[in-house]
mmCIF file of C-alpha atoms and ligand atoms in Angstrom:
data_model
loop_
_atom_site.group_PDB
_atom_site.id
_atom_site.type_symbol
_atom_site.label_atom_id
_atom_site.label_comp_id
_atom_site.label_asym_id
_atom_site.label_seq_id
_atom_site.Cartn_x
_atom_site.Cartn_y
_atom_site.Cartn_z
ATOM 1 C CA MET I 206 87.444 101.441 128.641
ATOM 2 C CA ARG I 207 84.280 99.315 128.607
ATOM 3 C CA TRP I 208 82.323 102.548 128.053
ATOM 4 C CA LEU I 209 84.470 103.296 124.998
ATOM 5 C CA GLU I 210 83.944 99.829 123.523
ATOM 6 C CA GLU I 211 80.181 99.946 124.091
ATOM 7 C CA GLN I 212 79.699 103.484 122.791
ATOM 8 C CA ARG I 213 81.892 103.356 119.721
ATOM 9 C CA ASP I 214 80.163 103.200 116.329
ATOM 10 C CA PRO I 215 82.301 100.974 114.062
ATOM 11 C CA ASN I 216 81.172 102.982 111.032
ATOM 12 C CA HIS I 217 82.320 106.316 112.430
ATOM 13 C CA PRO I 218 86.061 107.072 112.042
ATOM 14 C CA TYR I 219 87.894 106.999 115.362
ATOM 15 C CA ILE I 220 90.900 109.312 115.377
ATOM 16 C CA CYS I 221 94.197 107.788 116.574
ATOM 17 C CA THR I 222 97.655 109.251 116.993
ATOM 18 C CA ILE I 223 100.702 107.314 115.775
ATOM 19 C CA GLU I 224 102.843 106.531 118.850
ATOM 20 C CA ARG I 225 105.568 104.279 117.448
ATOM 21 C CA VAL I 226 106.951 103.407 114.017
ATOM 22 C CA VAL I 227 108.946 100.211 113.398
ATOM 23 C CA ASP I 228 110.884 99.634 110.166
ATOM 24 C CA GLU I 229 110.342 95.957 109.260
ATOM 25 C CA THR I 230 112.104 95.996 105.851
ATOM 26 C CA PRO I 231 113.206 98.793 103.482
ATOM 27 C CA THR I 232 109.586 98.988 102.192
ATOM 28 C CA VAL I 233 107.458 97.786 105.116
ATOM 29 C CA ARG I 234 106.693 99.606 108.361
ATOM 30 C CA THR I 235 104.418 98.987 111.343
ATOM 31 C CA LEU I 236 102.645 102.013 112.807
ATOM 32 C CA TYR I 237 101.432 101.528 116.394
ATOM 33 C CA PHE I 238 98.709 103.584 118.078
ATOM 34 C CA HIS I 239 96.385 103.428 121.088
ATOM 35 C CA ASP I 240 93.076 101.732 120.233
ATOM 36 C CA PRO I 241 91.659 99.146 122.654
ATOM 37 C CA VAL I 242 88.915 98.154 120.184
ATOM 38 C CA LEU I 243 91.141 97.348 117.189
ATOM 39 C CA ALA I 244 93.722 95.833 119.539
ATOM 40 C CA ASN I 245 91.285 93.008 120.247
ATOM 41 C CA VAL I 246 89.823 92.207 116.810
ATOM 42 C CA LEU I 247 89.585 88.597 115.673
ATOM 43 C CA PRO I 248 92.157 87.097 113.255
ATOM 44 C CA GLY I 249 91.017 87.888 109.712
ATOM 45 C CA GLN I 250 89.140 91.074 110.568
ATOM 46 C CA PHE I 251 90.239 94.366 109.036
ATOM 47 C CA ALA I 252 89.793 98.122 109.417
ATOM 48 C CA MET I 253 89.299 100.953 106.937
ATOM 49 C CA VAL I 254 92.097 103.464 107.528
ATOM 50 C CA TRP I 255 91.616 107.124 106.653
ATOM 51 C CA ILE I 256 94.811 108.947 105.739
ATOM 52 C CA PRO I 257 93.715 112.586 106.019
ATOM 53 C CA GLY I 258 93.696 114.379 102.687
ATOM 54 C CA VAL I 259 94.739 111.278 100.767
ATOM 55 C CA ASN I 260 92.421 108.238 100.792
ATOM 56 C CA GLU I 261 90.908 105.467 102.895
ATOM 57 C CA LEU I 262 92.455 101.972 102.635
ATOM 58 C CA PRO I 263 91.607 98.509 103.984
ATOM 59 C CA MET I 264 94.268 97.138 106.363
ATOM 60 C CA SER I 265 94.608 94.016 108.505
ATOM 61 C CA VAL I 266 95.181 94.812 112.160
ATOM 62 C CA MET I 267 98.583 93.988 113.604
ATOM 63 C CA ILE I 268 98.929 92.718 117.172
ATOM 64 C CA SER I 269 100.872 94.441 119.929
ATOM 65 C CA GLU I 270 102.261 93.149 123.218
ATOM 66 C CA ASN I 271 100.182 95.850 124.898
ATOM 67 C CA ASN I 272 96.477 94.862 124.870
ATOM 68 C CA GLU I 273 95.354 98.455 124.305
ATOM 69 C CA LYS I 274 97.713 99.201 121.406
ATOM 70 C CA SER I 275 97.131 98.275 117.846
ATOM 71 C CA GLY I 276 99.060 98.532 114.596
ATOM 72 C CA PHE I 277 99.054 98.534 110.814
ATOM 73 C CA THR I 278 101.900 96.911 108.918
ATOM 74 C CA VAL I 279 102.014 98.693 105.593
ATOM 75 C CA ARG I 280 103.998 98.065 102.440
ATOM 76 C CA LYS I 281 104.549 101.201 100.372
ATOM 77 C CA ARG I 282 103.141 100.676 96.895
ATOM 78 C CA GLY I 283 101.119 103.468 95.320
ATOM 79 C CA GLU I 284 100.241 106.972 96.483
ATOM 80 C CA SER I 285 97.930 106.024 99.367
ATOM 81 C CA SER I 286 99.940 103.254 100.987
ATOM 82 C CA THR I 287 103.094 105.389 100.638
ATOM 83 C CA ALA I 288 101.326 108.266 102.421
ATOM 84 C CA LEU I 289 100.379 105.884 105.260
ATOM 85 C CA TYR I 290 103.921 104.453 105.334
ATOM 86 C CA ASN I 291 105.382 107.973 105.609
ATOM 87 C CA LEU I 292 103.305 109.020 108.636
ATOM 88 C CA GLN I 293 105.409 110.025 111.648
ATOM 89 C CA VAL I 294 104.956 109.707 115.399
ATOM 90 C CA GLY I 295 102.396 112.349 116.474
ATOM 91 C CA GLN I 296 100.438 112.348 113.217
ATOM 92 C CA GLN I 297 96.838 111.142 113.079
ATOM 93 C CA ILE I 298 94.758 108.602 111.170
ATOM 94 C CA GLY I 299 91.074 107.661 111.331
ATOM 95 C CA VAL I 300 89.951 104.046 111.695
ATOM 96 C CA ARG I 301 86.584 102.414 110.975
ATOM 97 C CA GLY I 302 85.744 98.864 111.907
ATOM 98 C CA PRO I 303 86.505 96.164 112.734
ATOM 99 C CA TYR I 304 84.865 94.533 109.723
ATOM 100 C CA GLY I 305 84.646 91.022 108.315
ATOM 101 C CA ASN I 306 84.594 87.501 109.704
ATOM 102 C CA SER I 307 87.505 85.538 111.167
ATOM 103 C CA PHE I 308 89.418 82.262 110.908
ATOM 104 C CA ASP I 309 87.825 79.202 112.490
ATOM 105 C CA ILE I 310 90.755 77.874 114.547
ATOM 106 C CA LYS I 311 90.690 74.075 114.777
ATOM 107 C CA ASP I 312 92.340 71.917 117.454
ATOM 108 C CA GLY I 313 95.602 70.057 116.860
ATOM 109 C CA LYS I 314 98.343 70.507 114.264
ATOM 110 C CA ILE I 315 97.840 73.594 112.147
ATOM 111 C CA LEU I 316 99.838 74.991 109.253
ATOM 112 C CA LEU I 317 99.930 78.701 108.389
ATOM 113 C CA ILE I 318 101.119 79.919 104.978
ATOM 114 C CA GLY I 319 101.714 83.643 104.605
ATOM 115 C CA GLY I 320 103.396 85.973 102.175
ATOM 116 C CA GLY I 321 104.360 89.620 102.754
ATOM 117 C CA THR I 322 101.820 91.649 104.719
ATOM 118 C CA GLY I 323 99.487 88.639 104.446
ATOM 119 C CA LEU I 324 101.350 87.499 107.569
ATOM 120 C CA VAL I 325 99.521 90.112 109.668
ATOM 121 C CA PRO I 326 96.241 88.183 110.194
ATOM 122 C CA LEU I 327 98.191 84.917 110.617
ATOM 123 C CA ILE I 328 100.258 86.418 113.452
ATOM 124 C CA ARG I 329 96.966 87.378 115.110
ATOM 125 C CA LEU I 330 95.736 83.815 114.529
ATOM 126 C CA ILE I 331 98.793 82.558 116.446
ATOM 127 C CA LYS I 332 97.894 84.901 119.312
ATOM 128 C CA PHE I 333 94.340 83.493 119.358
ATOM 129 C CA SER I 334 95.459 79.854 118.962
ATOM 130 C CA LYS I 335 94.579 77.222 121.554
ATOM 131 C CA ALA I 336 97.022 75.815 124.103
ATOM 132 C CA THR I 337 96.679 72.437 122.338
ATOM 133 C CA ASN I 338 97.699 73.783 118.923
ATOM 134 C CA LYS I 339 101.015 72.766 117.410
ATOM 135 C CA ILE I 340 101.767 75.421 114.806
ATOM 136 C CA THR I 341 103.997 75.515 111.734
ATOM 137 C CA LEU I 342 104.299 78.874 109.986
ATOM 138 C CA LEU I 343 105.697 79.220 106.446
ATOM 139 C CA MET I 344 106.786 82.827 105.827
ATOM 140 C CA GLY I 345 107.254 83.603 102.152
ATOM 141 C CA SER I 346 109.245 86.474 100.654
ATOM 142 C CA GLN I 347 111.374 87.126 97.597
ATOM 143 C CA THR I 348 114.689 87.848 99.356
ATOM 144 C CA LYS I 349 116.300 87.849 102.822
ATOM 145 C CA GLU I 350 115.911 91.645 102.963
ATOM 146 C CA GLU I 351 112.129 91.244 102.862
ATOM 147 C CA VAL I 352 111.794 88.763 105.728
ATOM 148 C CA PHE I 353 109.995 90.316 108.707
ATOM 149 C CA PHE I 354 108.190 89.269 111.911
ATOM 150 C CA GLU I 355 110.534 86.265 112.332
ATOM 151 C CA ASP I 356 111.895 87.414 115.708
ATOM 152 C CA MET I 357 108.401 88.229 116.922
ATOM 153 C CA VAL I 358 106.909 84.833 116.083
ATOM 154 C CA LYS I 359 109.842 83.028 117.663
ATOM 155 C CA ASN I 360 109.086 84.963 120.839
ATOM 156 C CA SER I 361 107.360 82.689 123.378
ATOM 157 C CA TRP I 362 104.678 85.233 124.354
ATOM 158 C CA LEU I 363 102.781 84.293 121.185
ATOM 159 C CA CYS I 364 102.725 80.500 121.347
ATOM 160 C CA ASN I 365 104.745 77.758 123.025
ATOM 161 C CA ASP I 366 104.718 75.205 120.225
ATOM 162 C CA LEU I 367 105.605 77.105 117.078
ATOM 163 C CA ASN I 368 107.900 76.165 114.230
ATOM 164 C CA CYS I 369 108.671 79.090 111.962
ATOM 165 C CA ILE I 370 110.106 78.381 108.479
ATOM 166 C CA PRO I 371 111.220 81.358 106.371
ATOM 167 C CA VAL I 372 111.177 80.682 102.616
ATOM 168 C CA THR I 373 112.838 82.995 100.087
ATOM 169 C CA GLU I 374 112.418 82.754 96.328
ATOM 170 C CA ASP I 375 116.116 83.439 95.682
ATOM 171 C CA GLY I 376 117.310 81.166 98.502
ATOM 172 C CA SER I 377 119.163 84.003 100.270
ATOM 173 C CA TYR I 378 117.597 82.930 103.608
ATOM 174 C CA GLY I 379 115.780 79.875 104.925
ATOM 175 C CA GLU I 380 114.319 77.379 102.442
ATOM 176 C CA LYS I 381 114.698 78.189 98.746
ATOM 177 C CA GLY I 382 111.715 78.514 96.412
ATOM 178 C CA TYR I 383 108.044 79.380 96.719
ATOM 179 C CA VAL I 384 106.226 78.723 99.990
ATOM 180 C CA THR I 385 103.911 76.425 98.050
ATOM 181 C CA ASP I 386 106.931 74.255 97.037
ATOM 182 C CA VAL I 387 107.762 73.822 100.741
ATOM 183 C CA LEU I 388 104.081 73.227 101.475
ATOM 184 C CA GLU I 389 103.993 70.401 98.922
ATOM 185 C CA LYS I 390 106.992 68.727 100.600
ATOM 186 C CA LEU I 391 105.479 69.138 104.084
ATOM 187 C CA LEU I 392 102.209 67.592 102.931
ATOM 188 C CA GLU I 393 104.069 64.549 101.577
ATOM 189 C CA GLU I 394 105.588 63.833 104.991
ATOM 190 C CA ASN I 395 103.042 65.190 107.507
ATOM 191 C CA THR I 396 99.384 65.497 108.178
ATOM 192 C CA TYR I 397 97.632 68.592 109.540
ATOM 193 C CA ASP I 398 94.253 69.256 111.133
ATOM 194 C CA ALA I 399 93.866 72.610 109.372
ATOM 195 C CA ILE I 400 95.649 75.023 107.039
ATOM 196 C CA TYR I 401 95.237 78.825 107.012
ATOM 197 C CA THR I 402 96.606 81.194 104.391
ATOM 198 C CA CYS I 403 96.831 84.892 103.545
ATOM 199 C CA GLY I 404 98.976 86.670 100.967
ATOM 200 C CA PRO I 405 99.324 86.784 97.180
ATOM 201 C CA GLU I 406 96.263 85.199 95.597
ATOM 202 C CA LEU I 407 98.157 82.711 93.418
ATOM 203 C CA MET I 408 99.906 81.426 96.563
ATOM 204 C CA MET I 409 96.536 81.049 98.303
ATOM 205 C CA TYR I 410 95.006 79.415 95.207
ATOM 206 C CA LYS I 411 97.702 76.730 95.117
ATOM 207 C CA THR I 412 97.528 76.246 98.899
ATOM 208 C CA VAL I 413 93.752 75.764 98.794
ATOM 209 C CA LYS I 414 94.044 73.354 95.851
ATOM 210 C CA LEU I 415 96.704 71.210 97.575
ATOM 211 C CA ALA I 416 94.795 71.140 100.877
ATOM 212 C CA ASN I 417 91.502 70.281 99.157
ATOM 213 C CA GLU I 418 93.197 67.432 97.272
ATOM 214 C CA LYS I 419 94.461 66.040 100.593
ATOM 215 C CA GLY I 420 91.078 66.538 102.279
ATOM 216 C CA ILE I 421 92.530 68.965 104.848
ATOM 217 C CA PHE I 422 90.321 71.777 106.205
ATOM 218 C CA VAL I 423 91.647 75.037 104.725
ATOM 219 C CA GLN I 424 90.691 78.700 104.939
ATOM 220 C CA ALA I 425 92.021 81.716 103.010
ATOM 221 C CA SER I 426 91.717 85.419 103.807
ATOM 222 C CA LEU I 427 91.113 87.237 100.512
ATOM 223 C CA GLU I 428 91.931 90.770 99.390
ATOM 224 C CA ARG I 429 89.898 92.694 96.833
ATOM 225 C CA MET I 430 89.564 96.371 95.951
ATOM 226 C CA MET I 431 87.598 97.916 98.829
ATOM 227 C CA LYS I 432 85.953 101.307 98.962
ATOM 228 C CA CYS I 433 83.110 101.221 101.505
ATOM 229 C CA GLY I 434 84.169 98.158 103.542
ATOM 230 C CA VAL I 435 80.567 97.518 104.581
ATOM 231 C CA GLY I 436 78.849 95.744 101.686
ATOM 232 C CA ILE I 437 77.406 98.757 99.850
ATOM 233 C CA CYS I 438 79.591 99.627 96.839
ATOM 234 C CA GLY I 439 80.225 96.133 95.422
ATOM 235 C CA SER I 440 83.846 96.877 94.495
ATOM 236 C CA CYS I 441 85.176 93.900 96.485
ATOM 237 C CA CYS I 442 83.118 91.179 94.785
ATOM 238 C CA VAL I 443 84.641 87.804 94.016
ATOM 239 C CA SER I 444 81.952 86.120 91.895
ATOM 240 C CA GLN I 445 78.741 86.421 93.960
ATOM 241 C CA ASP I 446 80.461 87.165 97.292
ATOM 242 C CA LEU I 447 81.555 90.474 98.799
ATOM 243 C CA VAL I 448 84.926 90.058 100.497
ATOM 244 C CA CYS I 449 84.275 92.868 103.009
ATOM 245 C CA ARG I 450 80.886 91.490 104.102
ATOM 246 C CA ASP I 451 81.025 87.720 103.422
ATOM 247 C CA GLY I 452 84.776 87.360 104.144
ATOM 248 C CA THR I 453 87.552 88.133 104.284
ATOM 249 C CA VAL I 454 87.901 84.466 105.329
ATOM 250 C CA PHE I 455 86.438 81.745 103.086
ATOM 251 C CA ASP I 456 86.559 77.943 103.346
ATOM 252 C CA GLY I 457 88.667 76.149 100.731
ATOM 253 C CA GLN I 458 85.838 73.842 99.638
ATOM 254 C CA TYR I 459 83.691 76.903 98.957
ATOM 255 C CA LEU I 460 86.500 78.707 97.101
ATOM 256 C CA ALA I 461 87.021 75.680 94.859
ATOM 257 C CA LYS I 462 83.599 76.434 93.334
ATOM 258 C CA ASN I 463 84.334 80.166 92.865
ATOM 259 C CA SER I 464 85.412 80.769 89.257
ATOM 260 C CA GLU I 465 87.050 84.164 90.018
ATOM 261 C CA PHE I 466 89.241 83.055 92.953
ATOM 262 C CA GLY I 467 92.815 82.715 91.676
ATOM 263 C CA HIS I 468 91.869 83.997 88.225
ATOM 264 C CA LEU I 469 90.127 87.389 88.149
ATOM 265 C CA GLN I 470 89.974 90.593 90.192
ATOM 266 C CA ARG I 471 88.523 94.062 89.669
ATOM 267 C CA THR I 472 90.493 97.262 89.148
ATOM 268 C CA LYS I 473 89.678 100.561 90.893
ATOM 269 C CA SER I 474 87.200 101.340 88.090
ATOM 270 C CA GLY I 475 85.528 97.933 88.374
ATOM 271 C CA ILE I 476 86.987 96.310 85.246
ATOM 272 C CA LEU I 477 87.725 92.582 85.557
ATOM 273 C CA GLU I 478 91.408 91.777 85.016
ATOM 274 C CA LYS I 479 93.491 88.606 85.189
ATOM 275 C CA ILE I 480 95.387 88.024 88.435
HETATM 276 C C1 FAD L 71 91.162 93.187 103.775
HETATM 277 C C2 FAD L 71 92.460 93.799 103.305
HETATM 278 C C3 FAD L 71 93.528 93.877 104.173
HETATM 279 C C4 FAD L 71 94.734 94.437 103.757
HETATM 280 N N1 FAD L 71 95.772 94.494 104.654
HETATM 281 C C5 FAD L 71 96.920 95.068 104.273
HETATM 282 C C6 FAD L 71 98.001 95.174 105.196
HETATM 283 O O1 FAD L 71 97.926 94.718 106.346
HETATM 284 N N2 FAD L 71 99.132 95.798 104.768
HETATM 285 C C7 FAD L 71 99.260 96.297 103.482
HETATM 286 O O2 FAD L 71 100.305 96.870 103.155
HETATM 287 N N3 FAD L 71 98.268 96.187 102.594
HETATM 288 C C8 FAD L 71 97.091 95.601 102.964
HETATM 289 N N4 FAD L 71 96.060 95.525 102.075
HETATM 290 C C9 FAD L 71 96.245 96.025 100.725
HETATM 291 C C10 FAD L 71 96.172 97.507 100.705
HETATM 292 O O3 FAD L 71 94.920 98.019 101.097
HETATM 293 C C11 FAD L 71 96.501 97.973 99.264
HETATM 294 O O4 FAD L 71 97.608 97.286 98.768
HETATM 295 C C12 FAD L 71 96.863 99.334 99.299
HETATM 296 O O5 FAD L 71 95.611 99.925 99.425
HETATM 297 C C13 FAD L 71 97.638 99.806 98.074
HETATM 298 O O6 FAD L 71 97.106 101.000 97.746
HETATM 299 P P1 FAD L 71 97.833 102.135 96.967
HETATM 300 O O7 FAD L 71 96.728 103.071 96.633
HETATM 301 O O8 FAD L 71 99.007 102.657 97.653
HETATM 302 O O9 FAD L 71 98.406 101.401 95.701
HETATM 303 P P2 FAD L 71 98.031 101.485 94.192
HETATM 304 O O10 FAD L 71 99.290 101.548 93.421
HETATM 305 O O11 FAD L 71 96.999 102.537 93.939
HETATM 306 O O12 FAD L 71 97.401 100.056 93.997
HETATM 307 C C14 FAD L 71 98.214 98.909 94.011
HETATM 308 C C15 FAD L 71 97.336 97.713 94.239
HETATM 309 O O13 FAD L 71 96.869 97.746 95.584
HETATM 310 C C16 FAD L 71 95.564 97.236 95.653
HETATM 311 N N5 FAD L 71 94.658 98.275 96.168
HETATM 312 C C17 FAD L 71 94.699 99.605 95.902
HETATM 313 N N6 FAD L 71 93.694 100.244 96.527
HETATM 314 C C18 FAD L 71 93.005 99.297 97.204
HETATM 315 C C19 FAD L 71 91.857 99.294 98.015
HETATM 316 N N7 FAD L 71 91.170 100.417 98.293
HETATM 317 N N8 FAD L 71 91.416 98.105 98.503
HETATM 318 C C20 FAD L 71 92.085 96.969 98.267
HETATM 319 N N9 FAD L 71 93.183 96.889 97.506
HETATM 320 C C21 FAD L 71 93.628 98.038 96.982
HETATM 321 C C22 FAD L 71 95.199 96.815 94.242
HETATM 322 O O14 FAD L 71 95.533 95.460 94.072
HETATM 323 C C23 FAD L 71 96.070 97.661 93.388
HETATM 324 O O15 FAD L 71 96.320 97.084 92.126
HETATM 325 C C24 FAD L 71 94.855 94.947 102.443
HETATM 326 C C25 FAD L 71 93.769 94.863 101.559
HETATM 327 C C26 FAD L 71 92.577 94.293 101.979
HETATM 328 C C27 FAD L 71 91.442 94.210 101.020
HETATM 329 S S1 FES L 72 84.093 97.321 99.763
HETATM 330 FE FE1 FES L 72 82.115 98.075 99.205
HETATM 331 S S2 FES L 72 80.940 96.237 99.094
HETATM 332 FE FE2 FES L 72 82.864 95.552 99.836
#
């Protein structure tokens, strides 16, 4: 095992076989495979996933109860993510990485705000949290049907002091509204030592703004179009920063000065478009 970790070149695809597939919602699945290196990445780090004959995509790395198994939780969207979603037990993928930096986990009371597959790095953050952390997790989705990971985070093997609050936009489960509405209420009544967020950019933008206004340390894990994953192609830029090389995790105070965060992103052909 140690030999494997020492010898492996992160920039060379490592071939893995899908061992288990879990349906999380009608459009989200987690694919588990044996990979002791990815299994132990830091919260916020990602991998480039090669789907043979289709494409290579950036993916956050999902935790597993088994320390040598790793996973990708994928939502089917376009051609490439749907091809990954449709892979069956026994089929193979290639993984490069891990890449990127990670969340700086503070002591004390921490608040996590995630939406959709943006929950993946936050679940890993919970796994890496300190014994002294008291954690509140806001899980945002549009409807009850799209809520996932709730049973897992309520499971005590992740963290002893964890309060999980599902929030649905239509009110079909948990709190009603946007996660940022619930965040605003929580910030009126409580104080936190740090806030961490990953998910839709407008959700992260509002979270960062609210936390900055309250003077609370906040970090966001950003997504941008990624092709190389290693700082060469420039497709993942957000103003002067490259998300794959300088992120994916950025401090809220720093993001407040970035004119593209929350406003502009690049398409596959590099054209700037409104978020
Ligand atoms: C660091 C990082 C971690 C991610 N983790 C996850 C995850 O855990 N689970 C998950 O389902 N998705 C994750 N994504 C997003 C995922 O890579 C894209 O949504 C997916 O590639 C969609 O691709 P598509 O070709 O099927 O969709 P398309 O229909 O072709 O594109 C839909 C949208 O997906 C995004 N996208 C497409 N290609 C890329 C690309 N190469 N890089 C980044 N974004 C792209 C764009 O916003 C695009 O508008 C992550 C992205 C990044 C950057
Ligand atoms: S994906 Fe190529 S520079 Fe970031």
